[in-house]
Tab-separated table of C-alpha atoms in Angstrom:
chain	number	residue	atom	x	y	z
A	1	MET	CA	-4.438	10.568	65.005
A	2	LYS	CA	-2.090	7.586	64.758
A	3	ARG	CA	-4.857	5.441	63.288
A	4	TRP	CA	-5.544	8.126	60.641
A	5	ILE	CA	-1.869	8.404	59.670
A	6	GLY	CA	-1.605	4.602	59.444
A	7	ALA	CA	-4.654	4.370	57.187
A	8	ALA	CA	-3.343	7.152	54.985
A	9	SER	CA	0.013	5.398	54.712
A	10	VAL	CA	-1.622	2.135	53.720
A	11	ALA	CA	-3.733	3.949	51.143
A	12	LEU	CA	-0.663	5.721	49.752
A	13	MET	CA	1.256	2.452	49.602
A	14	ALA	CA	-1.599	0.763	47.748
A	15	PHE	CA	-1.655	3.616	45.279
A	16	THR	CA	2.072	3.538	44.598
A	17	VAL	CA	2.242	-0.228	44.002
A	18	ALA	CA	-0.911	-0.468	41.878
A	19	PRO	CA	-0.080	-2.012	38.499
A	20	ALA	CA	-0.057	0.159	35.404
A	21	GLN	CA	-3.158	0.042	33.288
A	22	ALA	CA	-3.133	-3.054	31.104
A	23	ALA	CA	-2.602	-2.579	27.389
A	24	ASP	CA	-5.584	-3.098	25.123
A	25	LYS	CA	-5.519	-6.488	23.406
A	26	VAL	CA	-5.901	-6.046	19.651
A	27	VAL	CA	-6.099	-8.799	17.034
A	28	LEU	CA	-4.867	-7.971	13.523
A	29	MET	CA	-5.677	-10.596	10.895
A	30	LEU	CA	-3.525	-10.475	7.768
A	31	ASN	CA	-4.752	-11.007	4.242
A	32	TRP	CA	-2.724	-14.167	3.768
A	33	TYR	CA	0.122	-16.302	5.035
A	34	VAL	CA	2.989	-14.085	6.143
A	35	TYR	CA	5.266	-12.601	3.481
A	36	GLY	CA	7.516	-9.541	3.050
A	37	GLU	CA	4.691	-7.003	2.798
A	38	HIS	CA	3.746	-7.758	6.401
A	39	ALA	CA	7.148	-6.827	7.851
A	40	PRO	CA	6.092	-3.482	9.427
A	41	PHE	CA	3.517	-5.128	11.712
A	42	TYR	CA	6.047	-7.593	13.105
A	43	TYR	CA	8.723	-4.906	13.308
A	44	GLY	CA	6.399	-2.543	15.156
A	45	LYS	CA	5.559	-5.242	17.664
A	46	ALA	CA	9.188	-6.303	18.120
A	47	LYS	CA	10.351	-2.714	18.612
A	48	GLY	CA	7.678	-1.931	21.187
A	49	ILE	CA	5.966	0.644	18.967
A	50	TYR	CA	2.528	-0.853	19.572
A	51	ALA	CA	3.223	-1.323	23.268
A	52	ALA	CA	4.176	2.351	23.548
A	53	GLU	CA	0.670	3.185	22.321
A	54	GLY	CA	-0.922	0.855	24.881
A	55	ILE	CA	-1.621	-1.869	22.305
A	56	ASP	CA	-1.020	-5.567	23.010
A	57	LEU	CA	-0.924	-6.743	19.403
A	58	GLU	CA	-1.684	-10.277	18.257
A	59	ILE	CA	-0.992	-10.922	14.567
A	60	GLN	CA	-2.897	-13.732	12.879
A	61	GLU	CA	-2.305	-15.045	9.380
A	62	GLY	CA	-5.237	-14.961	6.977
A	63	ARG	CA	-6.641	-17.087	4.162
A	64	GLY	CA	-7.581	-14.421	1.651
A	65	SER	CA	-8.863	-10.859	1.829
A	66	ALA	CA	-12.502	-11.934	1.503
A	67	ALA	CA	-12.191	-14.322	4.443
A	68	THR	CA	-10.396	-11.719	6.580
A	69	THR	CA	-13.061	-9.138	5.743
A	70	GLN	CA	-15.703	-11.607	6.898
A	71	ALA	CA	-13.819	-12.127	10.165
A	72	VAL	CA	-13.665	-8.379	10.812
A	73	ALA	CA	-17.345	-7.969	9.937
A	74	ALA	CA	-18.143	-10.724	12.448
A	75	LYS	CA	-15.847	-9.132	15.068
A	76	THR	CA	-13.663	-12.228	15.376
A	77	ALA	CA	-10.727	-9.930	14.516
A	78	ASP	CA	-10.455	-6.287	15.559
A	79	PHE	CA	-8.580	-5.163	12.464
A	80	GLY	CA	-7.804	-6.723	9.122
A	81	TYR	CA	-5.091	-6.053	6.578
A	82	VAL	CA	-6.841	-6.722	3.288
A	83	ASP	CA	-7.264	-5.781	-0.337
A	84	VAL	CA	-9.480	-2.678	-0.054
A	85	PRO	CA	-11.398	-3.277	-3.322
A	86	THR	CA	-12.347	-6.713	-1.967
A	87	MET	CA	-13.603	-5.013	1.209
A	88	MET	CA	-15.671	-2.627	-0.929
A	89	ARG	CA	-17.434	-5.573	-2.537
A	90	ALA	CA	-18.430	-6.824	0.899
A	91	ALA	CA	-19.371	-3.389	2.250
A	92	ILE	CA	-21.693	-2.559	-0.639
A	93	LYS	CA	-23.555	-5.786	0.158
A	94	GLY	CA	-24.016	-4.717	3.767
A	95	ALA	CA	-20.911	-5.896	5.613
A	96	PRO	CA	-20.253	-3.358	8.428
A	97	VAL	CA	-16.617	-2.679	7.523
A	98	VAL	CA	-14.607	0.452	6.759
A	99	ALA	CA	-10.979	1.153	5.864
A	100	THR	CA	-9.248	3.156	8.601
A	101	GLY	CA	-6.081	3.474	6.523
A	102	VAL	CA	-5.274	2.723	2.874
A	103	LEU	CA	-1.601	1.754	2.666
A	104	LEU	CA	-0.900	0.495	-0.860
A	105	GLN	CA	-2.072	3.153	-3.273
A	106	THR	CA	-1.374	1.224	-6.469
A	107	SER	CA	-2.020	-2.421	-7.236
A	108	PRO	CA	0.642	-5.151	-6.787
A	109	MET	CA	-1.546	-7.778	-8.487
A	110	SER	CA	-0.141	-9.681	-11.430
A	111	ALA	CA	-0.199	-12.877	-13.464
A	112	MET	CA	3.247	-14.404	-13.080
A	113	GLY	CA	5.244	-17.317	-14.380
A	114	PHE	CA	8.848	-18.383	-14.796
A	115	ALA	CA	10.812	-15.766	-16.723
A	116	ASP	CA	12.244	-18.446	-19.019
A	117	LYS	CA	8.728	-19.232	-20.316
A	118	ASN	CA	8.754	-15.816	-21.960
A	119	ILE	CA	5.168	-14.919	-20.977
A	120	ARG	CA	5.529	-11.138	-20.994
A	121	LYS	CA	2.180	-9.646	-22.075
A	122	PRO	CA	-1.537	-10.534	-21.904
A	123	GLU	CA	-1.516	-11.939	-25.450
A	124	ASP	CA	1.020	-14.524	-24.283
A	125	ILE	CA	-1.491	-15.945	-21.790
A	126	LYS	CA	-3.597	-17.417	-24.595
A	127	GLY	CA	-3.386	-21.188	-24.643
A	128	LYS	CA	-1.738	-21.277	-21.223
A	129	THR	CA	-2.936	-22.603	-17.851
A	130	VAL	CA	-3.498	-20.128	-15.014
A	131	ALA	CA	-3.640	-21.191	-11.344
A	132	ILE	CA	-6.022	-19.286	-9.068
A	133	THR	CA	-7.273	-19.406	-5.503
A	134	PRO	CA	-11.058	-18.917	-5.343
A	135	ALA	CA	-12.232	-15.967	-3.191
A	136	ASP	CA	-8.819	-14.331	-2.839
A	137	SER	CA	-8.340	-10.707	-3.892
A	138	MET	CA	-6.597	-11.449	-7.197
A	139	THR	CA	-9.350	-13.780	-8.370
A	140	GLN	CA	-11.984	-11.149	-7.683
A	141	ILE	CA	-10.104	-8.545	-9.739
A	142	TRP	CA	-9.031	-10.985	-12.493
A	143	PRO	CA	-12.225	-10.444	-14.582
A	144	LEU	CA	-11.390	-6.721	-14.629
A	145	PHE	CA	-7.918	-7.494	-16.006
A	146	LEU	CA	-9.469	-9.685	-18.694
A	147	LYS	CA	-11.857	-6.913	-19.716
A	148	LYS	CA	-9.074	-4.324	-19.829
A	149	THR	CA	-6.816	-6.537	-21.972
A	150	GLY	CA	-9.445	-8.107	-24.251
A	151	LEU	CA	-8.869	-11.648	-22.989
A	152	LYS	CA	-11.701	-14.158	-22.596
A	153	GLU	CA	-12.027	-17.044	-20.174
A	154	SER	CA	-11.990	-19.363	-23.183
A	155	ASP	CA	-8.528	-18.121	-24.190
A	156	PHE	CA	-6.811	-20.148	-21.448
A	157	LYS	CA	-7.331	-22.943	-18.953
A	158	THR	CA	-7.808	-22.404	-15.226
A	159	VAL	CA	-6.899	-24.644	-12.299
A	160	ALA	CA	-7.989	-23.818	-8.753
A	161	GLY	CA	-6.543	-24.570	-5.361
A	162	ASP	CA	-5.426	-23.023	-2.110
A	163	GLY	CA	-2.369	-20.806	-1.857
A	164	GLN	CA	0.185	-23.603	-1.647
A	165	THR	CA	-1.501	-25.691	-4.334
A	166	LYS	CA	-1.394	-22.676	-6.648
A	167	LEU	CA	2.330	-22.244	-6.048
A	168	ASN	CA	2.991	-25.951	-6.527
A	169	ALA	CA	1.102	-25.925	-9.822
A	170	VAL	CA	3.558	-23.416	-11.285
A	171	ILE	CA	6.625	-24.906	-9.616
A	172	ASN	CA	5.773	-28.402	-10.890
A	173	GLY	CA	4.726	-27.312	-14.381
A	174	GLN	CA	1.001	-28.059	-13.987
A	175	ALA	CA	0.267	-24.374	-14.652
A	176	ASP	CA	2.125	-21.745	-16.627
A	177	LEU	CA	1.116	-18.779	-14.471
A	178	LEU	CA	-0.579	-17.939	-11.227
A	179	LEU	CA	-2.345	-14.866	-9.936
A	180	GLY	CA	-0.242	-13.246	-7.245
A	181	TYR	CA	1.302	-10.141	-5.759
A	182	VAL	CA	4.643	-9.015	-7.168
A	183	MET	CA	6.182	-9.030	-3.674
A	184	ASP	CA	4.586	-12.244	-2.402
A	185	GLN	CA	4.133	-15.303	-4.599
A	186	SER	CA	7.047	-14.352	-6.860
A	187	MET	CA	9.332	-14.485	-3.839
A	188	LYS	CA	7.925	-17.841	-2.678
A	189	ILE	CA	8.529	-19.356	-6.109
A	190	LYS	CA	12.066	-18.008	-6.132
A	191	ASP	CA	12.639	-19.413	-2.633
A	192	ALA	CA	11.523	-22.845	-3.777
A	193	THR	CA	13.268	-22.999	-7.141
A	194	GLY	CA	15.952	-20.335	-7.295
A	195	LYS	CA	14.452	-19.231	-10.608
A	196	ASP	CA	13.319	-15.730	-11.520
A	197	VAL	CA	9.665	-14.942	-12.084
A	198	TYR	CA	8.223	-12.411	-14.526
A	199	PRO	CA	5.006	-10.634	-13.482
A	200	ILE	CA	2.468	-9.172	-15.899
A	201	LYS	CA	1.338	-6.336	-13.641
A	202	PHE	CA	-2.326	-5.390	-13.574
A	203	ALA	CA	-1.351	-1.756	-12.964
A	204	ASP	CA	0.438	-1.663	-16.318
A	205	TYR	CA	-2.894	-2.227	-18.052
A	206	GLY	CA	-4.961	0.556	-16.532
A	207	ILE	CA	-5.867	-1.031	-13.232
A	208	ASN	CA	-4.493	1.803	-11.117
A	209	MET	CA	-6.519	1.253	-8.002
A	210	VAL	CA	-5.652	1.192	-4.343
A	211	SER	CA	-4.727	-2.130	-2.841
A	212	SER	CA	-4.061	-3.235	0.731
A	213	GLY	CA	-5.131	-1.325	3.818
A	214	ILE	CA	-6.341	-1.609	7.385
A	215	ILE	CA	-10.047	-2.273	7.932
A	216	ALA	CA	-12.225	-2.508	11.009
A	217	ASN	CA	-15.824	-3.183	11.917
A	218	ALA	CA	-17.732	0.118	11.716
A	219	ASP	CA	-19.399	-0.475	15.082
A	220	TYR	CA	-16.036	-1.313	16.655
A	221	VAL	CA	-14.625	1.973	15.358
A	222	LYS	CA	-17.469	3.973	16.876
A	223	ALA	CA	-17.211	2.201	20.220
A	224	ASN	CA	-13.394	2.199	20.419
A	225	ALA	CA	-12.296	5.433	18.770
A	226	ASP	CA	-9.311	5.866	21.102
A	227	ILE	CA	-8.017	2.339	20.421
A	228	VAL	CA	-8.400	2.878	16.682
A	229	ARG	CA	-6.415	6.126	16.872
A	230	ARG	CA	-3.656	4.512	18.898
A	231	PHE	CA	-3.521	1.471	16.639
A	232	MET	CA	-3.289	3.600	13.501
A	233	SER	CA	-0.673	5.833	15.134
A	234	ALA	CA	1.445	2.816	16.055
A	235	THR	CA	1.035	1.251	12.614
A	236	THR	CA	2.030	4.491	10.900
A	237	LYS	CA	5.163	4.708	13.049
A	238	ALA	CA	5.923	1.015	12.469
A	239	ILE	CA	5.801	1.482	8.704
A	240	GLU	CA	8.026	4.550	8.834
A	241	ALA	CA	10.541	2.691	10.996
A	242	ALA	CA	10.471	-0.398	8.767
A	243	GLU	CA	11.055	1.675	5.624
A	244	LYS	CA	14.371	2.804	7.104
A	245	GLU	CA	15.497	-0.715	8.036
A	246	PRO	CA	14.052	-3.168	5.468
A	247	LYS	CA	16.286	-6.103	6.369
A	248	ALA	CA	15.759	-5.683	10.104
A	249	ALA	CA	12.024	-5.422	9.484
A	250	ALA	CA	12.086	-8.602	7.427
A	251	GLN	CA	14.105	-10.333	10.143
A	252	SER	CA	11.355	-9.552	12.653
A	253	ILE	CA	9.065	-11.848	10.658
A	254	LEU	CA	11.496	-14.727	11.090
A	255	ASP	CA	12.034	-13.911	14.758
A	256	ALA	CA	8.291	-14.359	15.297
A	257	ASN	CA	7.862	-17.173	12.789
A	258	PRO	CA	11.083	-19.026	11.908
A	259	LYS	CA	9.287	-20.849	9.079
A	260	GLY	CA	7.997	-17.585	7.591
A	261	GLY	CA	10.408	-17.550	4.643
A	262	LYS	CA	14.004	-16.669	3.821
A	263	ILE	CA	15.599	-13.404	4.837
A	264	ASP	CA	16.752	-12.424	1.338
A	265	THR	CA	13.391	-12.820	-0.365
A	266	LEU	CA	11.433	-11.440	2.604
A	267	THR	CA	13.639	-8.360	2.408
A	268	GLN	CA	13.291	-8.132	-1.368
A	269	GLY	CA	9.531	-8.567	-1.085
A	270	PHE	CA	9.250	-5.769	1.444
A	271	GLU	CA	11.466	-3.511	-0.654
A	272	LEU	CA	9.117	-4.136	-3.612
A	273	THR	CA	6.211	-3.068	-1.392
A	274	ILE	CA	7.566	0.294	-0.238
A	275	PRO	CA	7.114	2.115	-3.602
A	276	LEU	CA	3.424	1.188	-3.535
A	277	TYR	CA	2.810	3.225	-0.348
A	278	ARG	CA	2.527	6.592	-2.041
A	279	THR	CA	1.417	8.183	-5.283
A	280	ALA	CA	2.720	11.407	-6.818
A	281	GLU	CA	0.055	13.211	-4.795
A	282	THR	CA	1.022	11.621	-1.471
A	283	LYS	CA	4.805	11.310	-1.849
A	284	SER	CA	5.431	13.940	0.844
A	285	LYS	CA	2.818	12.558	3.256
A	286	ARG	CA	2.949	9.950	5.978
A	287	PRO	CA	1.699	6.424	5.224
A	288	PHE	CA	-2.047	5.832	4.802
A	289	GLN	CA	-2.830	9.397	3.672
A	290	VAL	CA	-4.835	8.321	0.631
A	291	THR	CA	-6.478	11.076	-1.414
A	292	ASP	CA	-10.195	11.340	-2.030
A	293	GLN	CA	-9.511	11.371	-5.773
A	294	ASN	CA	-7.571	8.107	-5.620
A	295	MET	CA	-10.428	6.419	-3.792
A	296	THR	CA	-13.057	7.887	-6.111
A	297	ASP	CA	-11.101	6.718	-9.159
A	298	THR	CA	-10.836	3.247	-7.635
A	299	VAL	CA	-14.584	3.058	-7.037
A	300	ASN	CA	-15.336	4.293	-10.547
A	301	LEU	CA	-12.983	1.737	-12.072
A	302	LEU	CA	-14.517	-1.093	-10.079
A	303	VAL	CA	-18.040	-0.042	-11.024
A	304	GLU	CA	-17.165	0.303	-14.702
A	305	TYR	CA	-15.104	-2.851	-15.143
A	306	GLY	CA	-15.177	-4.911	-11.989
A	307	GLY	CA	-18.829	-5.500	-11.273
A	308	LEU	CA	-19.083	-3.328	-8.163
A	309	ASP	CA	-22.647	-2.134	-7.600
A	310	ALA	CA	-23.164	1.263	-9.230
A	311	LYS	CA	-24.594	2.683	-6.000
A	312	ALA	CA	-21.014	2.671	-4.680
A	313	LYS	CA	-20.383	5.785	-6.790
A	314	GLU	CA	-22.968	7.732	-4.789
A	315	ASN	CA	-20.657	8.000	-1.780
A	316	PRO	CA	-17.087	6.690	-2.178
A	317	LYS	CA	-16.217	8.160	1.228
A	318	ALA	CA	-18.443	5.565	2.884
A	319	PHE	CA	-15.699	2.992	2.336
A	320	TYR	CA	-12.834	4.725	4.171
A	321	THR	CA	-11.838	7.350	6.679
A	322	ASN	CA	-8.623	9.239	7.388
A	323	ASP	CA	-10.015	10.636	10.650
A	324	TYR	CA	-8.080	8.202	12.868
A	325	LEU	CA	-4.664	8.762	11.331
A	326	PRO	CA	-1.946	10.714	13.159
A	327	LYS	CA	-1.378	14.245	11.993
A	328	SER	CA	1.730	15.144	10.057
A	329	GLY	CA	4.785	15.149	12.294
A	330	SER	CA	2.977	13.691	15.309
């Protein structure tokens, strides 16, 4: 009897001191070097929102939406934060990727230059020099902007380089404009020069398509449905928390990466991002709740003007799912 009690006690002790189940390691690769738009991910990690969902989040910077999409397709990153139209281009060619949440429901893309150069409309781009980064999301959509505005490649000069080279080209006067996001490159230029930037927004010329969202490998989603649900739940909560505290959210970027920018422009960049989260149809919904019509319109626009394979129109729902998003109020 004593031996039985002793064994039971040892077993009970082992049970009570057993470590809690380890959190699931998840790698999120961003679309680009860190900027204000990315604040919710860092804020969610800093505030323990991901940890509360059993997610051990690692955030990696990216080198363009196309490259991040390739990494997710190859399973070298679990999730990617990318330009969704760029993902569609890869998916229609066979890349096993799907959007598990579409966050920006209108496009932040623009052609931007110093405000004092007075380049305010597409016609003003003629005769100018535009800096681009090959394979990034803006460059892939740029031909669509040209078609919508009647511009031709011969109307202007183009210089190519990586993200920093593109910025330097405008800062140093080697280019008049660059292709960038209103809340990203404009803030970096202002950081470097103190000068205001004027963006010619793609959305103002009929390019009203969705933009950035979370993507994952389709096989990963099937095999790890619970992780995907918890990750999307945490990310939804992180965005909602960051919306309420933009400066604190921006500060979390610098806490994780002291060289990630300046607090004022990171905050301003994030504040410029928030209005892009919802459309008139989704203004009362939680983040990521994109409508089927918005996605269908995006696919149709890309097929008509952007060179997306026409077979994409057969099933727009193949590119995204809302099934892993938290329900309203949860």
